[in-house]
mmCIF file of C-alpha atoms in Angstrom:
data_model
loop_
_atom_site.group_PDB
_atom_site.id
_atom_site.type_symbol
_atom_site.label_atom_id
_atom_site.label_comp_id
_atom_site.label_asym_id
_atom_site.label_seq_id
_atom_site.Cartn_x
_atom_site.Cartn_y
_atom_site.Cartn_z
ATOM 1 C CA UNK A 1 -0.075 -0.059 -0.211
ATOM 2 C CA UNK A 2 2.716 2.626 0.933
ATOM 3 C CA UNK A 3 4.525 1.795 -2.334
ATOM 4 C CA UNK A 4 1.277 2.227 -4.626
ATOM 5 C CA UNK A 5 1.132 5.693 -2.538
ATOM 6 C CA UNK A 6 4.832 6.725 -3.598
ATOM 7 C CA UNK A 7 4.175 5.577 -7.215
ATOM 8 C CA UNK A 8 0.862 7.893 -6.846
ATOM 9 C CA UNK A 9 2.945 10.764 -5.669
ATOM 10 C CA UNK A 10 5.696 10.485 -7.835
ATOM 11 C CA UNK A 11 3.001 10.425 -10.867
ATOM 12 C CA UNK A 12 1.215 13.617 -9.577
ATOM 13 C CA UNK A 13 4.435 15.155 -9.457
ATOM 14 C CA UNK A 14 5.481 14.631 -13.074
ATOM 15 C CA UNK A 15 1.550 15.410 -13.994
ATOM 16 C CA UNK A 16 2.155 18.623 -12.419
ATOM 17 C CA UNK A 17 5.581 19.376 -13.931
ATOM 18 C CA UNK A 18 4.394 18.615 -17.462
ATOM 19 C CA UNK A 19 1.513 21.138 -16.745
ATOM 20 C CA UNK A 20 3.601 23.810 -16.456
ATOM 21 C CA UNK A 21 6.336 22.796 -19.307
ATOM 22 C CA UNK A 22 3.895 20.897 -21.725
ATOM 23 C CA UNK A 23 6.052 18.405 -23.849
ATOM 24 C CA UNK A 24 4.951 16.514 -26.739
ATOM 25 C CA UNK A 25 3.581 13.270 -26.032
ATOM 26 C CA UNK A 26 1.744 10.325 -27.326
ATOM 27 C CA UNK A 27 -1.254 9.493 -25.014
ATOM 28 C CA UNK A 28 -3.077 5.890 -25.501
ATOM 29 C CA UNK A 29 -5.417 3.601 -23.655
ATOM 30 C CA UNK A 30 -4.718 -0.127 -23.167
ATOM 31 C CA UNK A 31 -6.668 -2.761 -21.466
ATOM 32 C CA UNK A 32 -4.250 -6.103 -22.180
ATOM 33 C CA UNK A 33 -0.654 -6.574 -21.553
ATOM 34 C CA UNK A 34 -0.434 -7.211 -25.590
ATOM 35 C CA UNK A 35 -1.959 -3.948 -26.400
ATOM 36 C CA UNK A 36 0.223 -2.352 -23.821
ATOM 37 C CA UNK A 37 3.832 -4.280 -25.240
ATOM 38 C CA UNK A 38 2.484 -3.075 -29.031
ATOM 39 C CA UNK A 39 1.746 0.489 -28.175
ATOM 40 C CA UNK A 40 5.318 0.430 -26.832
ATOM 41 C CA UNK A 41 6.306 -0.964 -29.891
ATOM 42 C CA UNK A 42 4.995 1.665 -31.887
ATOM 43 C CA UNK A 43 6.282 4.566 -29.787
ATOM 44 C CA UNK A 44 9.792 3.243 -29.903
ATOM 45 C CA UNK A 45 9.827 2.305 -33.682
ATOM 46 C CA UNK A 46 8.257 5.915 -34.164
ATOM 47 C CA UNK A 47 10.933 7.677 -32.048
ATOM 48 C CA UNK A 48 8.398 8.925 -29.207
ATOM 49 C CA UNK A 49 10.212 10.794 -26.372
ATOM 50 C CA UNK A 50 7.376 10.956 -24.114
ATOM 51 C CA UNK A 51 4.803 8.611 -24.019
ATOM 52 C CA UNK A 52 1.724 8.198 -21.599
ATOM 53 C CA UNK A 53 -0.531 5.001 -21.610
ATOM 54 C CA UNK A 54 -3.800 4.927 -19.572
ATOM 55 C CA UNK A 55 -4.440 1.121 -18.487
ATOM 56 C CA UNK A 56 -7.328 -0.320 -18.023
ATOM 57 C CA UNK A 57 -6.664 -3.965 -17.007
ATOM 58 C CA UNK A 58 -6.452 -4.946 -13.374
ATOM 59 C CA UNK A 59 -2.610 -5.861 -13.267
ATOM 60 C CA UNK A 60 -1.466 -2.357 -13.871
ATOM 61 C CA UNK A 61 1.069 -2.791 -10.719
ATOM 62 C CA UNK A 62 2.274 -5.869 -12.196
ATOM 63 C CA UNK A 63 3.084 -4.103 -15.553
ATOM 64 C CA UNK A 64 4.869 -1.822 -13.869
ATOM 65 C CA UNK A 65 7.119 -4.207 -11.998
ATOM 66 C CA UNK A 66 7.806 -6.216 -15.054
ATOM 67 C CA UNK A 67 8.161 -3.067 -17.170
ATOM 68 C CA UNK A 68 12.144 -4.455 -18.179
ATOM 69 C CA UNK A 69 9.908 -7.879 -19.478
ATOM 70 C CA UNK A 70 7.672 -5.811 -21.196
ATOM 71 C CA UNK A 71 10.752 -3.938 -22.946
ATOM 72 C CA UNK A 72 11.962 -7.433 -23.924
ATOM 73 C CA UNK A 73 8.842 -8.585 -25.480
ATOM 74 C CA UNK A 74 8.834 -5.604 -27.617
ATOM 75 C CA UNK A 75 12.437 -6.433 -29.034
ATOM 76 C CA UNK A 76 11.169 -9.887 -29.991
ATOM 77 C CA UNK A 77 8.637 -8.015 -32.766
ATOM 78 C CA UNK A 78 10.082 -8.786 -35.525
ATOM 79 C CA UNK A 79 7.747 -7.425 -38.747
ATOM 80 C CA UNK A 80 8.769 -8.788 -42.338
ATOM 81 C CA UNK A 81 8.584 -4.984 -43.916
ATOM 82 C CA UNK A 82 11.100 -3.387 -41.977
ATOM 83 C CA UNK A 83 14.510 -3.776 -40.472
ATOM 84 C CA UNK A 84 14.001 -1.325 -37.911
ATOM 85 C CA UNK A 85 12.702 -3.184 -35.285
ATOM 86 C CA UNK A 86 13.506 -6.244 -33.522
ATOM 87 C CA UNK A 87 17.466 -6.322 -33.120
ATOM 88 C CA UNK A 88 17.978 -2.244 -34.454
ATOM 89 C CA UNK A 89 15.435 -0.796 -31.934
ATOM 90 C CA UNK A 90 17.060 -2.949 -29.100
ATOM 91 C CA UNK A 91 20.571 -1.109 -30.173
ATOM 92 C CA UNK A 92 19.171 2.452 -30.730
ATOM 93 C CA UNK A 93 17.036 2.716 -27.345
ATOM 94 C CA UNK A 94 19.839 4.533 -25.324
ATOM 95 C CA UNK A 95 17.678 4.692 -21.801
ATOM 96 C CA UNK A 96 14.150 4.968 -20.826
ATOM 97 C CA UNK A 97 12.369 5.585 -17.487
ATOM 98 C CA UNK A 98 8.809 4.981 -16.132
ATOM 99 C CA UNK A 99 6.352 6.034 -13.387
ATOM 100 C CA UNK A 100 2.901 4.738 -12.950
ATOM 101 C CA UNK A 101 -0.203 4.833 -10.204
ATOM 102 C CA UNK A 102 -1.011 1.610 -11.954
ATOM 103 C CA UNK A 103 -3.321 2.841 -14.320
ATOM 104 C CA UNK A 104 -1.365 5.785 -15.729
ATOM 105 C CA UNK A 105 2.238 5.320 -17.277
ATOM 106 C CA UNK A 106 4.305 7.882 -17.966
ATOM 107 C CA UNK A 107 7.237 6.560 -20.024
ATOM 108 C CA UNK A 108 10.474 8.701 -21.704
ATOM 109 C CA UNK A 109 12.533 7.206 -23.542
ATOM 110 C CA UNK A 110 15.901 8.247 -25.477
ATOM 111 C CA UNK A 111 17.437 7.365 -28.613
ATOM 112 C CA UNK A 112 20.728 6.836 -30.073
ATOM 113 C CA UNK A 113 19.457 7.760 -33.337
ATOM 114 C CA UNK A 114 16.088 9.792 -34.485
ATOM 115 C CA UNK A 115 13.631 8.734 -36.888
ATOM 116 C CA UNK A 116 14.859 11.038 -39.469
ATOM 117 C CA UNK A 117 18.237 9.675 -39.262
ATOM 118 C CA UNK A 118 16.979 6.019 -40.051
ATOM 119 C CA UNK A 119 14.810 7.259 -42.828
ATOM 120 C CA UNK A 120 18.340 8.658 -43.813
ATOM 121 C CA UNK A 121 20.225 5.376 -43.250
ATOM 122 C CA UNK A 122 17.473 3.452 -45.331
ATOM 123 C CA UNK A 123 17.972 5.530 -48.035
ATOM 124 C CA UNK A 124 21.755 5.240 -47.733
ATOM 125 C CA UNK A 125 21.494 1.668 -47.572
ATOM 126 C CA UNK A 126 19.271 0.999 -50.785
ATOM 127 C CA UNK A 127 21.863 3.138 -52.654
ATOM 128 C CA UNK A 128 24.783 1.165 -51.420
ATOM 129 C CA UNK A 129 23.068 -2.226 -51.873
ATOM 130 C CA UNK A 130 22.155 -1.074 -55.506
ATOM 131 C CA UNK A 131 26.159 -0.145 -56.042
ATOM 132 C CA UNK A 132 27.261 -3.716 -54.902
ATOM 133 C CA UNK A 133 24.653 -5.768 -57.381
ATOM 134 C CA UNK A 134 23.490 -7.090 -53.960
ATOM 135 C CA UNK A 135 20.789 -8.967 -55.495
ATOM 136 C CA UNK A 136 22.974 -10.706 -58.367
ATOM 137 C CA UNK A 137 25.169 -12.411 -55.438
ATOM 138 C CA UNK A 138 25.014 -15.417 -53.205
ATOM 139 C CA UNK A 139 24.232 -15.456 -49.520
ATOM 140 C CA UNK A 140 27.661 -15.585 -49.275
ATOM 141 C CA UNK A 141 28.396 -12.984 -51.755
ATOM 142 C CA UNK A 142 25.895 -10.614 -49.806
ATOM 143 C CA UNK A 143 27.495 -11.283 -46.113
ATOM 144 C CA UNK A 144 31.074 -10.444 -47.319
ATOM 145 C CA UNK A 145 30.603 -7.572 -49.803
ATOM 146 C CA UNK A 146 28.553 -5.810 -47.075
ATOM 147 C CA UNK A 147 31.349 -7.029 -44.646
ATOM 148 C CA UNK A 148 34.416 -5.219 -46.788
ATOM 149 C CA UNK A 149 32.070 -1.915 -47.266
ATOM 150 C CA UNK A 150 31.752 -1.359 -43.850
ATOM 151 C CA UNK A 151 35.440 -1.979 -43.059
ATOM 152 C CA UNK A 152 36.273 0.166 -46.159
ATOM 153 C CA UNK A 153 33.747 3.083 -45.329
ATOM 154 C CA UNK A 154 33.406 3.033 -41.464
ATOM 155 C CA UNK A 155 36.343 3.557 -38.741
ATOM 156 C CA UNK A 156 36.065 2.888 -34.996
ATOM 157 C CA UNK A 157 35.292 5.921 -32.576
ATOM 158 C CA UNK A 158 38.076 6.008 -30.451
ATOM 159 C CA UNK A 159 36.420 8.871 -28.514
ATOM 160 C CA UNK A 160 33.351 6.657 -27.599
ATOM 161 C CA UNK A 161 30.545 9.332 -28.401
ATOM 162 C CA UNK A 162 28.912 7.725 -31.395
ATOM 163 C CA UNK A 163 26.863 4.813 -31.260
ATOM 164 C CA UNK A 164 24.404 4.639 -33.986
ATOM 165 C CA UNK A 165 24.273 3.235 -37.619
ATOM 166 C CA UNK A 166 23.672 6.778 -38.493
ATOM 167 C CA UNK A 167 27.109 7.855 -37.472
ATOM 168 C CA UNK A 168 28.517 4.906 -39.045
ATOM 169 C CA UNK A 169 27.291 5.972 -42.591
ATOM 170 C CA UNK A 170 27.025 9.627 -42.529
ATOM 171 C CA UNK A 171 29.861 10.771 -39.705
ATOM 172 C CA UNK A 172 31.985 7.734 -40.973
ATOM 173 C CA UNK A 173 32.836 6.850 -37.559
ATOM 174 C CA UNK A 174 30.847 4.423 -34.753
ATOM 175 C CA UNK A 175 31.607 1.986 -32.049
ATOM 176 C CA UNK A 176 30.858 -1.503 -31.835
ATOM 177 C CA UNK A 177 27.423 -1.279 -31.154
ATOM 178 C CA UNK A 178 26.880 1.083 -34.737
ATOM 179 C CA UNK A 179 29.026 -1.864 -36.694
ATOM 180 C CA UNK A 180 26.683 -4.215 -35.709
ATOM 181 C CA UNK A 181 23.284 -2.492 -36.013
ATOM 182 C CA UNK A 182 24.641 -1.256 -39.695
ATOM 183 C CA UNK A 183 25.414 -4.838 -40.696
ATOM 184 C CA UNK A 184 22.323 -6.359 -39.051
ATOM 185 C CA UNK A 185 19.976 -3.812 -41.071
ATOM 186 C CA UNK A 186 22.215 -4.301 -44.295
ATOM 187 C CA UNK A 187 22.080 -7.867 -44.227
ATOM 188 C CA UNK A 188 18.295 -7.983 -43.421
ATOM 189 C CA UNK A 189 17.528 -5.577 -46.439
ATOM 190 C CA UNK A 190 19.514 -7.712 -48.749
ATOM 191 C CA UNK A 191 17.493 -10.978 -47.208
ATOM 192 C CA UNK A 192 20.180 -12.469 -45.219
ATOM 193 C CA UNK A 193 19.217 -13.673 -41.629
ATOM 194 C CA UNK A 194 20.858 -11.874 -39.098
ATOM 195 C CA UNK A 195 21.051 -10.999 -35.605
ATOM 196 C CA UNK A 196 23.172 -8.834 -33.086
ATOM 197 C CA UNK A 197 24.733 -10.093 -29.975
ATOM 198 C CA UNK A 198 25.870 -8.137 -26.852
ATOM 199 C CA UNK A 199 28.450 -9.460 -24.462
ATOM 200 C CA UNK A 200 31.949 -9.407 -23.717
ATOM 201 C CA UNK A 201 35.072 -9.072 -25.854
ATOM 202 C CA UNK A 202 38.459 -10.099 -24.169
ATOM 203 C CA UNK A 203 41.578 -7.979 -25.381
ATOM 204 C CA UNK A 204 44.862 -8.618 -23.813
ATOM 205 C CA UNK A 205 43.276 -10.737 -20.698
ATOM 206 C CA UNK A 206 40.691 -7.333 -20.184
ATOM 207 C CA UNK A 207 36.890 -7.709 -20.790
ATOM 208 C CA UNK A 208 34.988 -5.002 -22.329
ATOM 209 C CA UNK A 209 31.329 -4.396 -23.048
ATOM 210 C CA UNK A 210 31.082 -5.309 -27.052
ATOM 211 C CA UNK A 211 28.389 -6.235 -29.708
ATOM 212 C CA UNK A 212 28.686 -8.500 -32.956
ATOM 213 C CA UNK A 213 26.871 -10.611 -35.425
ATOM 214 C CA UNK A 214 25.491 -13.790 -36.092
ATOM 215 C CA UNK A 215 24.577 -14.628 -39.785
ATOM 216 C CA UNK A 216 22.627 -17.641 -41.547
ATOM 217 C CA UNK A 217 24.256 -19.364 -44.425
ATOM 218 C CA UNK A 218 22.946 -22.827 -45.813
ATOM 219 C CA UNK A 219 20.875 -23.536 -42.489
ATOM 220 C CA UNK A 220 23.743 -22.808 -39.982
ATOM 221 C CA UNK A 221 24.720 -19.683 -38.155
ATOM 222 C CA UNK A 222 27.860 -18.006 -38.312
ATOM 223 C CA UNK A 223 29.848 -15.145 -36.084
ATOM 224 C CA UNK A 224 30.752 -12.103 -37.610
ATOM 225 C CA UNK A 225 32.680 -9.079 -35.853
ATOM 226 C CA UNK A 226 33.009 -6.142 -38.386
ATOM 227 C CA UNK A 227 34.390 -3.996 -35.693
ATOM 228 C CA UNK A 228 37.204 -6.508 -35.205
ATOM 229 C CA UNK A 229 37.863 -6.812 -38.743
ATOM 230 C CA UNK A 230 38.686 -3.215 -39.012
ATOM 231 C CA UNK A 231 42.167 -2.040 -37.613
ATOM 232 C CA UNK A 232 42.306 1.226 -36.159
ATOM 233 C CA UNK A 233 44.433 3.176 -38.060
ATOM 234 C CA UNK A 234 44.681 0.579 -40.725
ATOM 235 C CA UNK A 235 43.168 0.423 -44.188
ATOM 236 C CA UNK A 236 43.263 -3.215 -45.235
ATOM 237 C CA UNK A 237 40.168 -5.437 -44.781
ATOM 238 C CA UNK A 238 40.910 -8.307 -42.140
ATOM 239 C CA UNK A 239 38.801 -11.929 -41.814
ATOM 240 C CA UNK A 240 40.019 -12.922 -38.388
ATOM 241 C CA UNK A 241 36.265 -12.968 -37.202
ATOM 242 C CA UNK A 242 34.465 -13.245 -40.411
ATOM 243 C CA UNK A 243 32.163 -16.521 -40.513
ATOM 244 C CA UNK A 244 33.664 -17.662 -37.756
ATOM 245 C CA UNK A 245 32.442 -21.123 -35.908
ATOM 246 C CA UNK A 246 31.580 -21.283 -32.159
ATOM 247 C CA UNK A 247 34.872 -23.346 -31.149
ATOM 248 C CA UNK A 248 37.183 -20.281 -32.810
ATOM 249 C CA UNK A 249 35.177 -17.424 -31.826
ATOM 250 C CA UNK A 250 33.895 -17.842 -28.394
ATOM 251 C CA UNK A 251 37.717 -17.857 -27.485
ATOM 252 C CA UNK A 252 37.503 -13.899 -27.096
ATOM 253 C CA UNK A 253 33.766 -13.556 -27.106
ATOM 254 C CA UNK A 254 31.217 -14.346 -24.771
ATOM 255 C CA UNK A 255 27.398 -13.629 -25.244
ATOM 256 C CA UNK A 256 25.500 -12.170 -22.416
ATOM 257 C CA UNK A 257 21.851 -11.536 -22.229
ATOM 258 C CA UNK A 258 19.349 -13.365 -23.907
ATOM 259 C CA UNK A 259 22.260 -15.265 -26.138
ATOM 260 C CA UNK A 260 23.823 -17.018 -23.178
ATOM 261 C CA UNK A 261 20.240 -18.505 -22.283
ATOM 262 C CA UNK A 262 20.291 -22.066 -23.748
ATOM 263 C CA UNK A 263 16.553 -22.226 -24.571
ATOM 264 C CA UNK A 264 17.136 -19.116 -26.557
ATOM 265 C CA UNK A 265 20.258 -20.833 -28.383
ATOM 266 C CA UNK A 266 18.605 -23.768 -29.098
ATOM 267 C CA UNK A 267 16.324 -21.921 -31.788
ATOM 268 C CA UNK A 268 19.819 -21.397 -33.477
ATOM 269 C CA UNK A 269 22.159 -23.793 -35.286
ATOM 270 C CA UNK A 270 25.234 -22.143 -34.647
ATOM 271 C CA UNK A 271 28.111 -23.867 -36.617
ATOM 272 C CA UNK A 272 31.057 -25.161 -34.388
ATOM 273 C CA UNK A 273 33.218 -24.731 -37.266
ATOM 274 C CA UNK A 274 34.128 -22.318 -39.912
ATOM 275 C CA UNK A 275 32.361 -21.222 -42.965
ATOM 276 C CA UNK A 276 34.134 -22.867 -45.959
ATOM 277 C CA UNK A 277 33.208 -21.104 -49.166
ATOM 278 C CA UNK A 278 31.736 -23.457 -51.815
ATOM 279 C CA UNK A 279 32.115 -22.876 -55.942
ATOM 280 C CA UNK A 280 28.270 -21.978 -56.004
ATOM 281 C CA UNK A 281 29.156 -19.175 -53.691
ATOM 282 C CA UNK A 282 31.113 -17.444 -56.484
ATOM 283 C CA UNK A 283 28.436 -15.124 -58.519
ATOM 284 C CA UNK A 284 28.363 -11.883 -59.939
ATOM 285 C CA UNK A 285 26.051 -9.516 -62.038
ATOM 286 C CA UNK A 286 25.254 -11.090 -65.353
ATOM 287 C CA UNK A 287 25.066 -7.913 -67.480
ATOM 288 C CA UNK A 288 25.839 -4.767 -67.424
ATOM 289 C CA UNK A 289 25.114 -1.520 -69.902
ATOM 290 C CA UNK A 290 27.653 1.564 -69.871
ATOM 291 C CA UNK A 291 27.943 4.803 -71.609
ATOM 292 C CA UNK A 292 31.278 5.328 -73.793
ATOM 293 C CA UNK A 293 33.885 6.746 -71.009
ATOM 294 C CA UNK A 294 32.113 5.070 -68.027
ATOM 295 C CA UNK A 295 33.317 2.461 -65.493
ATOM 296 C CA UNK A 296 31.767 0.265 -63.190
ATOM 297 C CA UNK A 297 33.350 -1.737 -60.266
ATOM 298 C CA UNK A 298 32.056 -5.493 -60.606
ATOM 299 C CA UNK A 299 31.260 -6.879 -57.047
ATOM 300 C CA UNK A 300 32.760 -10.195 -57.057
ATOM 301 C CA UNK A 301 33.089 -11.322 -53.368
ATOM 302 C CA UNK A 302 35.610 -14.227 -53.011
ATOM 303 C CA UNK A 303 37.782 -15.632 -49.909
ATOM 304 C CA UNK A 304 40.930 -13.368 -48.859
ATOM 305 C CA UNK A 305 43.408 -16.216 -50.155
ATOM 306 C CA UNK A 306 41.752 -16.835 -53.895
ATOM 307 C CA UNK A 307 42.721 -15.573 -56.976
ATOM 308 C CA UNK A 308 40.875 -13.814 -59.750
ATOM 309 C CA UNK A 309 42.037 -13.663 -63.592
ATOM 310 C CA UNK A 310 40.050 -11.171 -64.944
ATOM 311 C CA UNK A 311 39.330 -10.992 -69.172
ATOM 312 C CA UNK A 312 37.550 -8.996 -71.472
ATOM 313 C CA UNK A 313 36.488 -10.466 -74.888
ATOM 314 C CA UNK A 314 36.801 -7.195 -76.710
ATOM 315 C CA UNK A 315 39.082 -4.747 -75.362
ATOM 316 C CA UNK A 316 38.152 -2.280 -78.196
ATOM 317 C CA UNK A 317 34.727 -2.088 -76.505
ATOM 318 C CA UNK A 318 35.631 -2.554 -72.885
ATOM 319 C CA UNK A 319 38.701 -3.258 -71.008
ATOM 320 C CA UNK A 320 38.655 -4.996 -67.154
ATOM 321 C CA UNK A 321 41.409 -4.272 -64.665
ATOM 322 C CA UNK A 322 42.923 -6.952 -62.224
ATOM 323 C CA UNK A 323 40.577 -5.738 -59.605
ATOM 324 C CA UNK A 324 37.504 -6.199 -61.944
ATOM 325 C CA UNK A 325 36.921 -2.315 -62.651
ATOM 326 C CA UNK A 326 35.279 -2.403 -66.414
ATOM 327 C CA UNK A 327 35.966 0.728 -68.323
ATOM 328 C CA UNK A 328 33.603 1.681 -71.581
ATOM 329 C CA UNK A 329 35.610 2.148 -74.643
ATOM 330 C CA UNK A 330 33.350 1.838 -77.687
ATOM 331 C CA UNK A 331 29.680 1.242 -78.487
ATOM 332 C CA UNK A 332 29.309 -2.683 -78.637
ATOM 333 C CA UNK A 333 29.123 -5.764 -76.525
ATOM 334 C CA UNK A 334 31.784 -7.791 -74.653
ATOM 335 C CA UNK A 335 32.039 -10.284 -71.846
ATOM 336 C CA UNK A 336 34.006 -9.805 -69.590
ATOM 337 C CA UNK A 337 35.189 -13.396 -67.366
ATOM 338 C CA UNK A 338 36.246 -13.667 -63.885
ATOM 339 C CA UNK A 339 38.243 -17.176 -63.366
ATOM 340 C CA UNK A 340 38.420 -17.939 -59.644
ATOM 341 C CA UNK A 341 40.622 -20.160 -58.173
ATOM 342 C CA UNK A 342 39.718 -20.858 -54.565
ATOM 343 C CA UNK A 343 42.296 -21.892 -51.929
ATOM 344 C CA UNK A 344 41.562 -25.716 -52.407
ATOM 345 C CA UNK A 345 42.434 -25.662 -55.773
ATOM 346 C CA UNK A 346 38.741 -25.665 -57.082
ATOM 347 C CA UNK A 347 38.079 -23.405 -59.980
ATOM 348 C CA UNK A 348 34.919 -21.310 -61.490
ATOM 349 C CA UNK A 349 34.811 -19.172 -64.121
ATOM 350 C CA UNK A 350 31.922 -16.524 -64.178
ATOM 351 C CA UNK A 351 30.876 -14.087 -66.648
ATOM 352 C CA UNK A 352 29.062 -10.480 -67.146
ATOM 353 C CA UNK A 353 27.798 -9.487 -70.464
ATOM 354 C CA UNK A 354 28.772 -5.831 -70.981
ATOM 355 C CA UNK A 355 26.856 -3.577 -73.406
ATOM 356 C CA UNK A 356 28.250 -0.032 -74.455
ATOM 357 C CA UNK A 357 26.037 3.115 -75.484
ATOM 358 C CA UNK A 358 27.331 6.050 -76.573
#
């Protein structure tokens, strides 16, 4: 009874303050737990800062006591038509506070990324995926192409002040949380199942809070840590933490929160071995059209130690560099081929038809 009075007093103070200093808030009414969770979901997805929910059910005090669990239920909502919920909102919700008298809930949210910024992220990601010809690639190709793009275009924020995907894309710098959220969103948009994992990373026998990803390829899940594959002060791409199995990855990564729960882990078929690239993973765009003097870099993701030999069937129409950069020379057609030799010695030839217009 005393606790209920305390809650009512706190709520009364908050209401008085809001009357003196009006704030922009969303107000709704719910009468079931599921409706309450859905309202929280809508509020976070739409980046509402201040939310007022009137609960007409009989378990208001219980909802208040279990509010942290309600937020966890919000994170479990994963709509198919968006990559901006589930793990993404888990990573961008900076903090929250709630006050209640058992029927009226006043909730305040803070975020690492605004809704306007997320929309900019979505637009930019669509542009990047198009430039990578992502739809023409295998699942492995998508996973590697996006991994390499992030390592080449984002730097680790040593000031520890940038935490979002927006920071990574537009400020070119972010911490592990931003890397993991970007990788998650880009892979989901590319049609590849992905999760964000939070936990501890061990460096020089010291543990620190860290975030990385789980990625699904060929019915199994593999670990990827884009942050640790992006050396501070370096300009090359590493693959020390790319598509690794648990036997390797777990040596210096320890999941906490939901991914240390055996019940949750049982839903994921996490491979104990590292991913082994197959010839069927080697794919690139089938055709491309260029105007004279224009260039195009063909995306062809291959393992680190694989070799690629590029060739054009008609160098008067189009030439191709050792890295797959095609230059249109004159009107006509040419076939650009890439012969890939994997580390195990197996080979595959893939081709792209180039049409050059004036």
